[in-house]
Amino acid sequence: MNSPKQANKMTSKCLLLKRALVSGIVLAAAGGLVTAAHAEISDGEIRIGYLADMSGTYRDLAGPGGLAALEMAVEDFGGSVDGAPIVLFSADDRNSADVGANTVREWIDQRNVDMVAGLVASSVVIAVTRILEENDGLGLVSGSAASSITNEHCTANHIHWAYDTYPLANGTAKAIVDQGGDSWFLLTADYAFGHALEGDVEKVVNDNGGSIVGKVRHPFPTSDFSSYILQAQGSGAQIVGLANAGADTVNAITTASQFGLVQSGQQLAGLLVFLNDVHAMGLESTQGLLLTTGWYWDMDDESREWAERYYERVGRMPTMVQAGIYSSTMHYLNAVQAIGSDDTAAVREQMMATPVEDFFSRNGRIREDGRMVHDMYLAQVKTPGESTGEWDLYEILSTIPAEEAYRPLSESACNLVGN
Amino acid sequence: MTMIFGVPLAVFMGQLLLGLINGAFYALLSLGLAVIFGLLKIVNFAHGAQYMLGAFAALLGFRYLGINYWLALVLVPLVIGALGVVLERLLLRRIAHLDHLYGLLLTFGLALIFEGTLVNFFGVSGASYPIPSALQGGFQLGFMFLPTYRAWVLVAALLVCLFTWFMIERTRLGAYLRAGTENSALMQAFGVNVPLLVTLTYGFGVALAAFAGVLAAPLYPVSPTMGSSLLIVVFAVVVIGGMGSILGAIVTGLAMGLIEGLTKVYYPEAANTVIFLVMILVLMLRPAGLFGKET
């Protein structure tokens, strides 16, 4: 990682000057007319920037593990595309939209980065995709939850890969109501993401004949959930839905287990739960939890094979985000190779034209709004008795077909969708 | 059913009890801070990290050395307290004569180092620590189900708080300590080893944080960031009680737990801010805090 980084630092000024001169000449020659397809790799290198939370709340679900997945993709691809080496950069966005946007701006201006991978906190992603749009870069978003990223915030310069809030609500809440769990109490993180998820869940529950009997909006973040769990118990609702994420979900589930919420006949529904969360809490307190996921390492031979390679390298099993980073990067590199160019529009078009079928995605395809739709899964956390190992955590109950899982284009507010 | 401002009495009682339990936690942590500030004039920003280290030491001791919860409750405060002694000897002592701000910055830096190092090795998701078998289960109180472990936290925290208050306010050792911070030259002339007392006091304050960490380990996921989120609230509690006031820290800790608990019922969105609102009010009316001495 270091040596190409340093080398690039030294040559970036040189390159910048050269690029400016060359583009000046091209512009002058074409009389201001710039054609999209260059049919070649700019600078003779494919440059990929990895931007993610490397040290904060989302470190474990993306972070250094996501970078490892990205490096695996580059190595598996052979380290170069038609002789053009693939160069990686990485940075910690510290979950700050400003830091993320500035980093990407610098990457594009000074290092000619072609593609930005990772992209976790939704606020950072929305800021970064604006920068990518202004500078004609490409972003492959694997970590974010907000479905607005390919709805009102869609651009022609990014693709959203692993999951979003729409299937989370649609998958988990619908499945539970179908199973007869029709009275709900919601614990919602009191900020944009929680409100969005709460709204999606309320709609799904009401549309399917269930009802919301109560809800509490708790501050983000909260370490002590005992009071809220007591309120949920008092409500008498069958299902206690957790419209929060990360440490808040972990704390809420741990507390619910201490207060015997499940034993007293209520059921927990985690609306955004990652593998690392379940691993951290242990099966004792999470058993029976229903959740929706975009991928699980033990779901079939192909995913197992990749996950075991990842495990050997990182020492942990990958989350759906980390697997998504590998899958999206591979799809990108294949597209670049197929057309022999790293031009953003041309690559995106090629990526859209190719179905996504790999260890990560089943029935995957990229829509014009930039959403990569693929099969999602309803999973249940195993009991300690059922689990055979440290990472044997989920049982996949059913598959939510790609076309049902995500927000249909007919409801899309994205301006790229032709109606 | 009897209602209290629109909330059934049973629910209200349950919330009060939970508030008290959280309050005991605040009291225990702010007590350590108050002891260190009151006697050493160090604003110990590493207190949250030391609390986190306590929880981590319990977890790692359990995982790798088979140290059970009860042993950890005694051993961990001793080990982390000893670490505090080393820090005081090596670093804090050298800046003791400077402005408080230097102590604050130094301890803040230490906290960042502890936290960052552990994040690097263990990530941020945290890990769970099992509730000891003797404290599993709970009591059906009629108005709520009270997990045994939470009841134990309340009792243990209160006992330690009372013991500390007694040691400092009612014993000869405590009197030396208080006198030593008022006029250390005079105390040394009487043959009291004041630097040693100061070192031990810092070690004791750190041990209190570590004790709270062990108590917290079975309740919350043990994670490198668990201290930093709590620290600001605890600082607010100390400020409301009056910086350095032992009794103030204990009483305010419990009271703030109650106020926060009630806010969670009536207007949960404000639960994280209510303590700071109280802080503003108190500082406007009594700038030295509820139990602080005007200087």
PDB file of C-alpha atoms in Angstrom, chain B residues 26-163:
ATOM      1  CA  TYR B  26     -22.971   7.874  37.914  1.00  0.00           C
ATOM      2  CA  ALA B  27     -22.302   8.335  41.610  1.00  0.00           C
ATOM      3  CA  LEU B  28     -19.534   5.751  41.632  1.00  0.00           C
ATOM      4  CA  LEU B  29     -17.786   7.225  38.599  1.00  0.00           C
ATOM      5  CA  SER B  30     -18.178  10.837  39.601  1.00  0.00           C
ATOM      6  CA  LEU B  31     -16.947   9.948  43.065  1.00  0.00           C
ATOM      7  CA  GLY B  32     -13.598   8.856  41.610  1.00  0.00           C
ATOM      8  CA  LEU B  33     -13.403  12.088  39.621  1.00  0.00           C
ATOM      9  CA  ALA B  34     -14.349  14.179  42.644  1.00  0.00           C
ATOM     10  CA  VAL B  35     -11.746  12.495  44.866  1.00  0.00           C
ATOM     11  CA  ILE B  36      -9.020  13.130  42.298  1.00  0.00           C
ATOM     12  CA  PHE B  37     -10.078  16.700  41.624  1.00  0.00           C
ATOM     13  CA  GLY B  38     -10.863  17.572  45.227  1.00  0.00           C
ATOM     14  CA  LEU B  39      -7.568  16.348  46.590  1.00  0.00           C
ATOM     15  CA  LEU B  40      -5.151  16.608  43.670  1.00  0.00           C
ATOM     16  CA  LYS B  41      -6.709  19.351  41.540  1.00  0.00           C
ATOM     17  CA  ILE B  42      -6.330  17.158  38.463  1.00  0.00           C
ATOM     18  CA  VAL B  43      -9.222  17.136  35.993  1.00  0.00           C
ATOM     19  CA  ASN B  44      -8.869  13.446  35.196  1.00  0.00           C
ATOM     20  CA  PHE B  45     -10.087  13.140  31.620  1.00  0.00           C
ATOM     21  CA  ALA B  46      -8.690   9.612  31.514  1.00  0.00           C
ATOM     22  CA  HIS B  47     -11.376   8.497  33.967  1.00  0.00           C
ATOM     23  CA  GLY B  48     -13.624   7.095  31.239  1.00  0.00           C
ATOM     24  CA  ALA B  49     -10.711   5.219  29.707  1.00  0.00           C
ATOM     25  CA  GLN B  50      -9.754   3.847  33.110  1.00  0.00           C
ATOM     26  CA  TYR B  51     -13.325   2.652  33.605  1.00  0.00           C
ATOM     27  CA  MET B  52     -13.119   0.998  30.173  1.00  0.00           C
ATOM     28  CA  LEU B  53      -9.770  -0.585  31.081  1.00  0.00           C
ATOM     29  CA  GLY B  54     -11.426  -2.058  34.168  1.00  0.00           C
ATOM     30  CA  ALA B  55     -14.104  -3.702  32.042  1.00  0.00           C
ATOM     31  CA  PHE B  56     -11.505  -4.930  29.543  1.00  0.00           C
ATOM     32  CA  ALA B  57      -9.240  -6.313  32.258  1.00  0.00           C
ATOM     33  CA  ALA B  58     -12.203  -8.280  33.637  1.00  0.00           C
ATOM     34  CA  LEU B  59     -13.054  -9.591  30.165  1.00  0.00           C
ATOM     35  CA  LEU B  60      -9.506 -10.566  29.221  1.00  0.00           C
ATOM     36  CA  GLY B  61      -8.831 -12.021  32.665  1.00  0.00           C
ATOM     37  CA  PHE B  62     -11.932 -14.165  32.310  1.00  0.00           C
ATOM     38  CA  ARG B  63     -11.149 -15.215  28.766  1.00  0.00           C
ATOM     39  CA  TYR B  64      -7.456 -15.991  29.033  1.00  0.00           C
ATOM     40  CA  LEU B  65      -6.709 -16.560  32.709  1.00  0.00           C
ATOM     41  CA  GLY B  66     -10.022 -17.960  33.907  1.00  0.00           C
ATOM     42  CA  ILE B  67     -10.396 -15.230  36.551  1.00  0.00           C
ATOM     43  CA  ASN B  68     -14.026 -15.259  37.703  1.00  0.00           C
ATOM     44  CA  TYR B  69     -16.207 -12.217  38.291  1.00  0.00           C
ATOM     45  CA  TRP B  70     -15.784 -12.078  42.079  1.00  0.00           C
ATOM     46  CA  LEU B  71     -12.025 -12.299  41.907  1.00  0.00           C
ATOM     47  CA  ALA B  72     -11.995  -9.681  39.142  1.00  0.00           C
ATOM     48  CA  LEU B  73     -14.008  -7.341  41.334  1.00  0.00           C
ATOM     49  CA  VAL B  74     -11.086  -7.289  43.781  1.00  0.00           C
ATOM     50  CA  LEU B  75      -8.124  -7.867  41.492  1.00  0.00           C
ATOM     51  CA  VAL B  76      -8.926  -5.518  38.598  1.00  0.00           C
ATOM     52  CA  PRO B  77      -9.206  -2.324  40.688  1.00  0.00           C
ATOM     53  CA  LEU B  78      -5.850  -3.220  42.272  1.00  0.00           C
ATOM     54  CA  VAL B  79      -4.135  -3.739  38.910  1.00  0.00           C
ATOM     55  CA  ILE B  80      -5.633  -0.689  37.180  1.00  0.00           C
ATOM     56  CA  GLY B  81      -5.116   1.354  40.359  1.00  0.00           C
ATOM     57  CA  ALA B  82      -1.435   0.371  40.245  1.00  0.00           C
ATOM     58  CA  LEU B  83      -1.349   1.554  36.645  1.00  0.00           C
ATOM     59  CA  GLY B  84      -2.760   4.851  37.919  1.00  0.00           C
ATOM     60  CA  VAL B  85       0.048   5.047  40.475  1.00  0.00           C
ATOM     61  CA  VAL B  86       2.604   4.598  37.713  1.00  0.00           C
ATOM     62  CA  LEU B  87       0.966   7.327  35.618  1.00  0.00           C
ATOM     63  CA  GLU B  88       0.963   9.711  38.554  1.00  0.00           C
ATOM     64  CA  ARG B  89       4.631   9.039  39.324  1.00  0.00           C
ATOM     65  CA  LEU B  90       5.832   9.233  35.740  1.00  0.00           C
ATOM     66  CA  LEU B  91       3.656  11.942  34.230  1.00  0.00           C
ATOM     67  CA  LEU B  92       1.128  13.786  36.361  1.00  0.00           C
ATOM     68  CA  ARG B  93       3.588  14.672  39.109  1.00  0.00           C
ATOM     69  CA  ARG B  94       5.749  16.542  36.633  1.00  0.00           C
ATOM     70  CA  ILE B  95       2.962  18.927  35.737  1.00  0.00           C
ATOM     71  CA  ALA B  96       1.339  19.205  39.167  1.00  0.00           C
ATOM     72  CA  HIS B  97       2.618  22.769  39.653  1.00  0.00           C
ATOM     73  CA  LEU B  98       1.241  23.972  36.306  1.00  0.00           C
ATOM     74  CA  ASP B  99      -2.243  25.202  35.414  1.00  0.00           C
ATOM     75  CA  HIS B 100      -5.126  22.622  35.677  1.00  0.00           C
ATOM     76  CA  LEU B 101      -5.429  22.787  31.929  1.00  0.00           C
ATOM     77  CA  TYR B 102      -2.188  20.855  31.441  1.00  0.00           C
ATOM     78  CA  GLY B 103      -3.436  17.999  33.591  1.00  0.00           C
ATOM     79  CA  LEU B 104      -6.662  17.957  31.603  1.00  0.00           C
ATOM     80  CA  LEU B 105      -4.805  17.825  28.286  1.00  0.00           C
ATOM     81  CA  LEU B 106      -2.380  15.182  29.483  1.00  0.00           C
ATOM     82  CA  THR B 107      -5.109  12.883  30.803  1.00  0.00           C
ATOM     83  CA  PHE B 108      -7.194  13.485  27.673  1.00  0.00           C
ATOM     84  CA  GLY B 109      -4.219  12.427  25.560  1.00  0.00           C
ATOM     85  CA  LEU B 110      -3.742   9.327  27.688  1.00  0.00           C
ATOM     86  CA  ALA B 111      -7.419   8.464  27.227  1.00  0.00           C
ATOM     87  CA  LEU B 112      -7.060   8.731  23.442  1.00  0.00           C
ATOM     88  CA  ILE B 113      -3.988   6.490  23.506  1.00  0.00           C
ATOM     89  CA  PHE B 114      -5.681   3.798  25.632  1.00  0.00           C
ATOM     90  CA  GLU B 115      -8.799   3.903  23.493  1.00  0.00           C
ATOM     91  CA  GLY B 116      -6.989   3.944  20.157  1.00  0.00           C
ATOM     92  CA  THR B 117      -4.718   1.074  21.096  1.00  0.00           C
ATOM     93  CA  LEU B 118      -7.605  -1.135  22.141  1.00  0.00           C
ATOM     94  CA  VAL B 119      -9.660  -0.199  19.054  1.00  0.00           C
ATOM     95  CA  ASN B 120      -6.733  -1.346  16.970  1.00  0.00           C
ATOM     96  CA  PHE B 121      -6.625  -4.767  18.629  1.00  0.00           C
ATOM     97  CA  PHE B 122     -10.256  -5.449  19.457  1.00  0.00           C
ATOM     98  CA  GLY B 123     -12.339  -3.316  17.086  1.00  0.00           C
ATOM     99  CA  VAL B 124     -15.350  -1.342  18.273  1.00  0.00           C
ATOM    100  CA  SER B 125     -18.177  -3.894  18.336  1.00  0.00           C
ATOM    101  CA  GLY B 126     -17.214  -4.982  21.813  1.00  0.00           C
ATOM    102  CA  ALA B 127     -17.705  -8.339  23.443  1.00  0.00           C
ATOM    103  CA  SER B 128     -20.095  -9.696  26.031  1.00  0.00           C
ATOM    104  CA  TYR B 129     -19.145 -10.672  29.560  1.00  0.00           C
ATOM    105  CA  PRO B 130     -21.391 -13.279  31.166  1.00  0.00           C
ATOM    106  CA  ILE B 131     -23.404 -12.416  34.271  1.00  0.00           C
ATOM    107  CA  PRO B 132     -22.024 -14.555  37.140  1.00  0.00           C
ATOM    108  CA  SER B 133     -24.273 -17.524  37.839  1.00  0.00           C
ATOM    109  CA  ALA B 134     -25.121 -16.413  41.384  1.00  0.00           C
ATOM    110  CA  LEU B 135     -26.584 -13.153  40.032  1.00  0.00           C
ATOM    111  CA  GLN B 136     -28.600 -14.475  37.114  1.00  0.00           C
ATOM    112  CA  GLY B 137     -32.365 -14.316  36.955  1.00  0.00           C
ATOM    113  CA  GLY B 138     -34.416 -11.658  38.665  1.00  0.00           C
ATOM    114  CA  PHE B 139     -37.241 -10.715  41.001  1.00  0.00           C
ATOM    115  CA  GLN B 140     -40.844 -10.153  40.011  1.00  0.00           C
ATOM    116  CA  LEU B 141     -41.634  -7.012  41.984  1.00  0.00           C
ATOM    117  CA  GLY B 142     -45.193  -6.752  40.808  1.00  0.00           C
ATOM    118  CA  PHE B 143     -44.657  -3.473  38.998  1.00  0.00           C
ATOM    119  CA  MET B 144     -41.618  -4.710  37.083  1.00  0.00           C
ATOM    120  CA  PHE B 145     -39.147  -7.522  36.559  1.00  0.00           C
ATOM    121  CA  LEU B 146     -35.883  -6.549  38.249  1.00  0.00           C
ATOM    122  CA  PRO B 147     -32.814  -8.472  37.063  1.00  0.00           C
ATOM    123  CA  THR B 148     -30.783  -9.616  40.078  1.00  0.00           C
ATOM    124  CA  TYR B 149     -27.603  -8.224  38.601  1.00  0.00           C
ATOM    125  CA  ARG B 150     -29.004  -4.682  38.478  1.00  0.00           C
ATOM    126  CA  ALA B 151     -30.061  -4.910  42.115  1.00  0.00           C
ATOM    127  CA  TRP B 152     -26.533  -6.031  42.956  1.00  0.00           C
ATOM    128  CA  VAL B 153     -25.032  -3.079  41.065  1.00  0.00           C
ATOM    129  CA  LEU B 154     -27.141  -0.702  43.130  1.00  0.00           C
ATOM    130  CA  VAL B 155     -26.070  -2.271  46.424  1.00  0.00           C
ATOM    131  CA  ALA B 156     -22.377  -2.650  45.523  1.00  0.00           C
ATOM    132  CA  ALA B 157     -22.065   0.891  44.151  1.00  0.00           C
ATOM    133  CA  LEU B 158     -23.774   2.437  47.171  1.00  0.00           C
ATOM    134  CA  LEU B 159     -21.599   0.483  49.598  1.00  0.00           C
ATOM    135  CA  VAL B 160     -18.399   1.574  47.874  1.00  0.00           C
ATOM    136  CA  CYS B 161     -19.604   5.190  47.763  1.00  0.00           C
ATOM    137  CA  LEU B 162     -20.380   5.185  51.483  1.00  0.00           C
ATOM    138  CA  PHE B 163     -17.056   3.546  52.303  1.00  0.00           C
TER     139      PHE B 163
END
